[in-house]
CSV table of C-alpha atoms and ligand atoms in Angstrom, one decimal:
chain,number,residue,atom,x,y,z
A,1,MET,CA,0.0,0.0,0.2
A,2,PRO,CA,1.2,3.3,-1.5
A,3,PHE,CA,0.4,5.5,1.3
A,4,GLN,CA,-0.7,3.1,4.1
A,5,TYR,CA,0.9,5.8,7.4
A,6,PRO,CA,3.3,3.5,10.1
A,7,LEU,CA,1.3,1.0,12.1
A,8,ALA,CA,3.1,1.8,15.0
A,9,PRO,CA,4.6,5.7,16.5
A,10,HIS,CA,8.2,5.9,15.3
A,11,VAL,CA,11.4,5.3,17.7
A,12,ARG,CA,14.7,7.3,16.4
A,13,ARG,CA,16.5,4.6,16.0
A,14,HIS,CA,20.2,7.5,14.3
A,15,GLY,CA,21.0,9.8,17.5
A,16,PRO,CA,24.1,11.0,14.8
A,17,ARG,CA,25.7,14.7,17.0
A,18,GLY,CA,27.7,17.1,16.0
A,19,TYR,CA,26.8,17.9,12.3
A,20,ARG,CA,27.4,22.2,11.6
A,21,ASP,CA,24.7,22.2,8.4
A,22,ARG,CA,21.6,20.6,8.4
A,23,GLU,CA,22.6,18.4,5.0
A,24,SER,CA,24.7,16.1,6.6
A,25,PHE,CA,21.8,14.4,9.0
A,26,ARG,CA,19.9,13.4,5.3
A,27,PRO,CA,21.5,10.2,5.3
A,28,TRP,CA,21.3,8.9,8.3
A,29,LEU,CA,17.3,11.5,8.1
A,30,ARG,CA,16.4,9.7,4.8
A,31,ASP,CA,17.3,5.6,6.3
A,32,GLU,CA,15.5,6.9,9.4
A,33,PHE,CA,12.5,7.4,7.0
A,34,ALA,CA,11.9,5.2,4.9
A,35,PHE,CA,13.0,7.4,2.0
A,36,ARG,CA,9.5,9.2,1.7
A,37,CYS,CA,7.7,12.8,2.7
A,38,VAL,CA,7.2,11.5,6.7
A,39,TYR,CA,3.8,13.7,6.1
A,40,CYS,CA,2.1,13.1,3.0
A,41,LEU,CA,4.3,9.8,1.9
A,42,ARG,CA,6.0,10.6,-1.2
A,43,ARG,CA,8.2,8.8,-1.8
A,44,GLU,CA,11.8,9.0,-3.6
A,45,GLN,CA,11.2,6.4,-6.0
A,46,TRP,CA,8.6,7.6,-7.6
A,47,ASP,CA,10.5,11.4,-7.7
A,48,ARG,CA,13.5,11.7,-8.1
A,49,ALA,CA,13.6,15.6,-9.5
A,50,THR,CA,11.3,17.0,-6.6
A,51,SER,CA,13.8,15.5,-4.0
A,52,LEU,CA,13.0,15.4,0.2
A,53,HIS,CA,14.3,17.8,1.9
A,54,VAL,CA,15.3,17.8,5.9
A,55,GLU,CA,12.1,19.7,7.7
A,56,HIS,CA,12.4,21.7,11.2
A,57,PHE,CA,9.8,19.6,13.2
A,58,LEU,CA,10.4,23.0,15.6
A,59,PRO,CA,11.0,25.5,13.8
A,60,THR,CA,14.4,27.5,13.9
A,61,SER,CA,13.1,31.0,13.5
A,62,GLN,CA,11.0,30.3,16.8
A,63,PHE,CA,13.8,27.6,18.8
A,64,PRO,CA,16.9,29.0,16.7
A,65,GLU,CA,18.4,26.1,19.1
A,66,GLN,CA,17.1,23.1,17.8
A,67,GLU,CA,18.6,23.4,14.0
A,68,LEU,CA,20.5,20.2,13.9
A,69,ALA,CA,19.4,18.3,16.5
A,70,TYR,CA,18.5,15.6,15.2
A,71,ASP,CA,15.9,14.3,17.3
A,72,ASN,CA,14.1,17.8,15.9
A,73,LEU,CA,14.6,16.8,12.6
A,74,LEU,CA,12.5,14.9,9.6
A,75,TYR,CA,12.3,14.6,6.5
A,76,ALA,CA,9.9,16.6,4.2
A,77,CYS,CA,9.6,17.0,0.2
A,78,ILE,CA,9.8,20.4,-0.9
A,79,ARG,CA,5.8,19.8,-0.5
A,80,CYS,CA,4.8,19.5,2.6
A,81,ASN,CA,7.8,21.7,3.9
A,82,ALA,CA,6.6,24.9,2.4
A,83,ALA,CA,2.9,23.7,3.7
A,84,LYS,CA,4.0,23.8,7.2
A,85,SER,CA,6.2,26.5,7.0
A,86,ASP,CA,6.4,28.1,10.0
A,87,GLN,CA,3.6,26.8,12.1
A,88,ILE,CA,3.9,24.1,15.2
A,89,ALA,CA,2.2,21.9,14.3
A,90,ALA,CA,1.3,18.0,16.0
A,91,ASP,CA,4.7,15.1,15.6
A,92,PRO,CA,3.6,13.6,12.4
A,93,CYS,CA,4.7,10.0,13.5
A,94,ARG,CA,2.4,9.9,16.5
A,95,VAL,CA,-0.1,11.7,14.9
A,96,LEU,CA,0.1,10.4,11.8
A,97,LEU,CA,-0.8,6.2,12.3
A,98,ALA,CA,-2.5,3.6,9.9
A,99,ASP,CA,-5.5,3.1,12.6
A,100,ALA,CA,-6.3,6.3,12.2
A,101,VAL,CA,-5.4,8.1,8.6
A,102,THR,CA,-6.6,5.6,5.5
A,103,VAL,CA,-6.6,6.1,2.3
A,104,HIS,CA,-10.4,6.6,-0.2
A,105,ALA,CA,-9.8,4.8,-3.4
A,106,ASP,CA,-10.5,8.6,-4.0
A,107,GLY,CA,-7.1,9.8,-3.5
A,108,ARG,CA,-8.7,12.1,0.1
A,109,LEU,CA,-7.2,10.8,3.4
A,110,LEU,CA,-9.5,9.9,6.2
A,111,ALA,CA,-8.8,10.6,9.4
A,112,SER,CA,-10.2,8.7,12.4
A,113,GLU,CA,-9.0,11.4,15.0
A,114,ARG,CA,-9.4,14.8,15.8
A,115,ARG,CA,-5.0,16.0,15.4
A,116,SER,CA,-4.9,13.5,13.0
A,117,ARG,CA,-7.2,15.6,11.4
A,118,GLN,CA,-6.4,19.1,12.7
A,119,LEU,CA,-2.7,18.1,10.9
A,120,ILE,CA,-4.2,17.3,8.0
A,121,ALA,CA,-6.1,20.1,7.8
A,122,GLN,CA,-3.3,22.7,8.7
A,123,LEU,CA,-0.6,21.2,5.9
A,124,ARG,CA,-3.6,20.7,3.6
A,125,LEU,CA,-3.0,17.3,2.7
A,126,ASN,CA,-6.5,16.8,1.0
A,127,ASN,CA,-6.4,20.1,-0.9
A,128,PRO,CA,-7.7,18.9,-4.7
A,129,GLU,CA,-3.6,18.7,-6.1
A,130,MET,CA,-3.1,16.5,-3.4
A,131,VAL,CA,-5.9,14.6,-3.4
A,132,HIS,CA,-5.3,14.0,-7.4
A,133,PHE,CA,-2.1,12.7,-6.5
A,134,ARG,CA,-2.9,10.0,-4.5
A,135,ARG,CA,-5.3,8.7,-7.2
A,136,LEU,CA,-3.0,8.5,-9.4
A,137,TRP,CA,-0.1,7.4,-7.9
A,138,LEU,CA,-2.7,4.5,-6.3
A,139,GLU,CA,-4.3,4.4,-10.7
A,140,ILE,CA,-0.1,3.9,-11.7
A,141,ILE,CA,0.8,1.3,-8.8
A,142,ALA,CA,-2.3,-1.5,-9.3
A,143,MET,CA,-1.9,-0.9,-13.0
A,144,ALA,CA,1.8,-1.9,-13.1
A,145,GLU,CA,0.9,-4.7,-9.7
A,146,GLN,CA,-1.0,-6.0,-12.4
A,147,VAL,CA,1.1,-5.7,-15.8
A,148,ASN,CA,4.7,-4.9,-15.3
A,149,THR,CA,5.9,-6.4,-11.9
A,150,ARG,CA,9.1,-5.2,-12.9
A,151,LEU,CA,7.4,-1.2,-12.4
A,152,TYR,CA,5.2,-2.0,-9.5
A,153,GLU,CA,8.8,-3.2,-7.2
A,154,GLU,CA,10.6,0.1,-8.4
A,155,LEU,CA,7.4,2.4,-7.7
A,156,LEU,CA,7.5,0.4,-4.4
A,157,GLY,CA,10.4,-0.8,-3.8
A,158,PHE,CA,13.6,1.0,-1.9
A,159,PRO,CA,16.0,3.0,-4.9
A,160,ASN,CA,19.7,1.2,-4.8
A,161,ASP,CA,21.8,4.8,-3.3
A,162,LEU,CA,20.8,3.1,0.1
A,163,PRO,CA,23.2,5.6,2.6
A,164,ASN,CA,25.8,3.2,3.7
A,165,LEU,CA,25.4,5.0,7.4
A,166,ARG,CA,28.6,2.1,8.5
A,167,ALA,CA,30.8,4.5,7.3
A,168,LEU,CA,29.6,8.2,8.4
A,169,ARG,CA,31.8,9.3,11.1
A,170,PRO,CA,29.1,12.8,13.1
A,171,PRO,CA,31.6,14.6,14.3
A,172,ARG,CA,29.9,14.0,18.6
A,173,GLY,CA,29.3,10.0,17.6
A,174,ASN,CA,26.0,8.4,17.0
A,175,SER,CA,23.6,8.7,20.7
A,176,ARG,CA,22.4,5.3,19.5
A,177,PRO,CA,25.0,3.4,17.4
A,178,GLU,CA,22.3,0.4,17.0
A,179,GLY,CA,20.6,1.4,14.5
A,180,ILE,CA,23.2,1.4,12.2
A,181,GLU,CA,22.8,-2.9,11.9
A,182,GLN,CA,18.8,-2.0,11.5
A,183,SER,CA,19.7,0.7,9.0
A,184,TYR,CA,18.0,-0.4,5.4
A,185,TRP,CA,22.3,-1.2,3.7
A,186,THR,CA,22.9,-3.8,6.4
A,187,LYS,CA,19.9,-5.0,5.6
A,188,ARG,CA,20.7,-5.7,2.1
A,189,GLU,CA,23.9,-6.4,3.0
A,190,ARG,CA,22.1,-9.9,4.8
A,191,GLY,CA,19.6,-10.0,1.7
A,192,ILE,CA,16.6,-9.1,4.4
A,193,LEU,CA,15.7,-5.9,2.5
A,194,PRO,CA,12.3,-6.3,1.2
A,195,VAL,CA,11.4,-6.1,-2.7
A,196,SER,CA,8.5,-3.2,-1.8
A,197,TYR,CA,7.1,-1.7,0.8
B,201,ZN,ZN1,4.6,15.3,1.4
């Protein structure tokens, strides 16, 4: 399911520290959030040109000390990053979950909880462009599943350029080194990376 939100609240697996620029966190965030936008689930695999961005959960305009704190960083597409802008919003990793938000075949998000509905409204995740975007990809992926297995696996599989986090050396270390063994690179190395997700 291309638009199935996580089953449980996200627990951070990585903890790089000491980078002086936000882009250095990108490989960690790509792996942390499975190469897709935490808000709308747009995947790197669908559009490598309009890449995903390092996003600040607490906006730097109000919380400048959080600019380079890994636990304040999310991975979000350019569209959702702009929609959120400097707003303070609910944590998508706790509010956009499978039991609270589902996608209708027509592309609309259906939310059963108030906090989820609020975040969907705040980020305009049910505006006509986003509903169209979801319906389009639902149909493309359903068609690929029937007639083109290679394309289906490309659209729902992992990118080829998985980051090798083991090779990275954050200036002030990694507060959650055990997470490296859970990274997608390591899973591919062990032959247990799923074909699709
Ligand atoms: Zn997005």
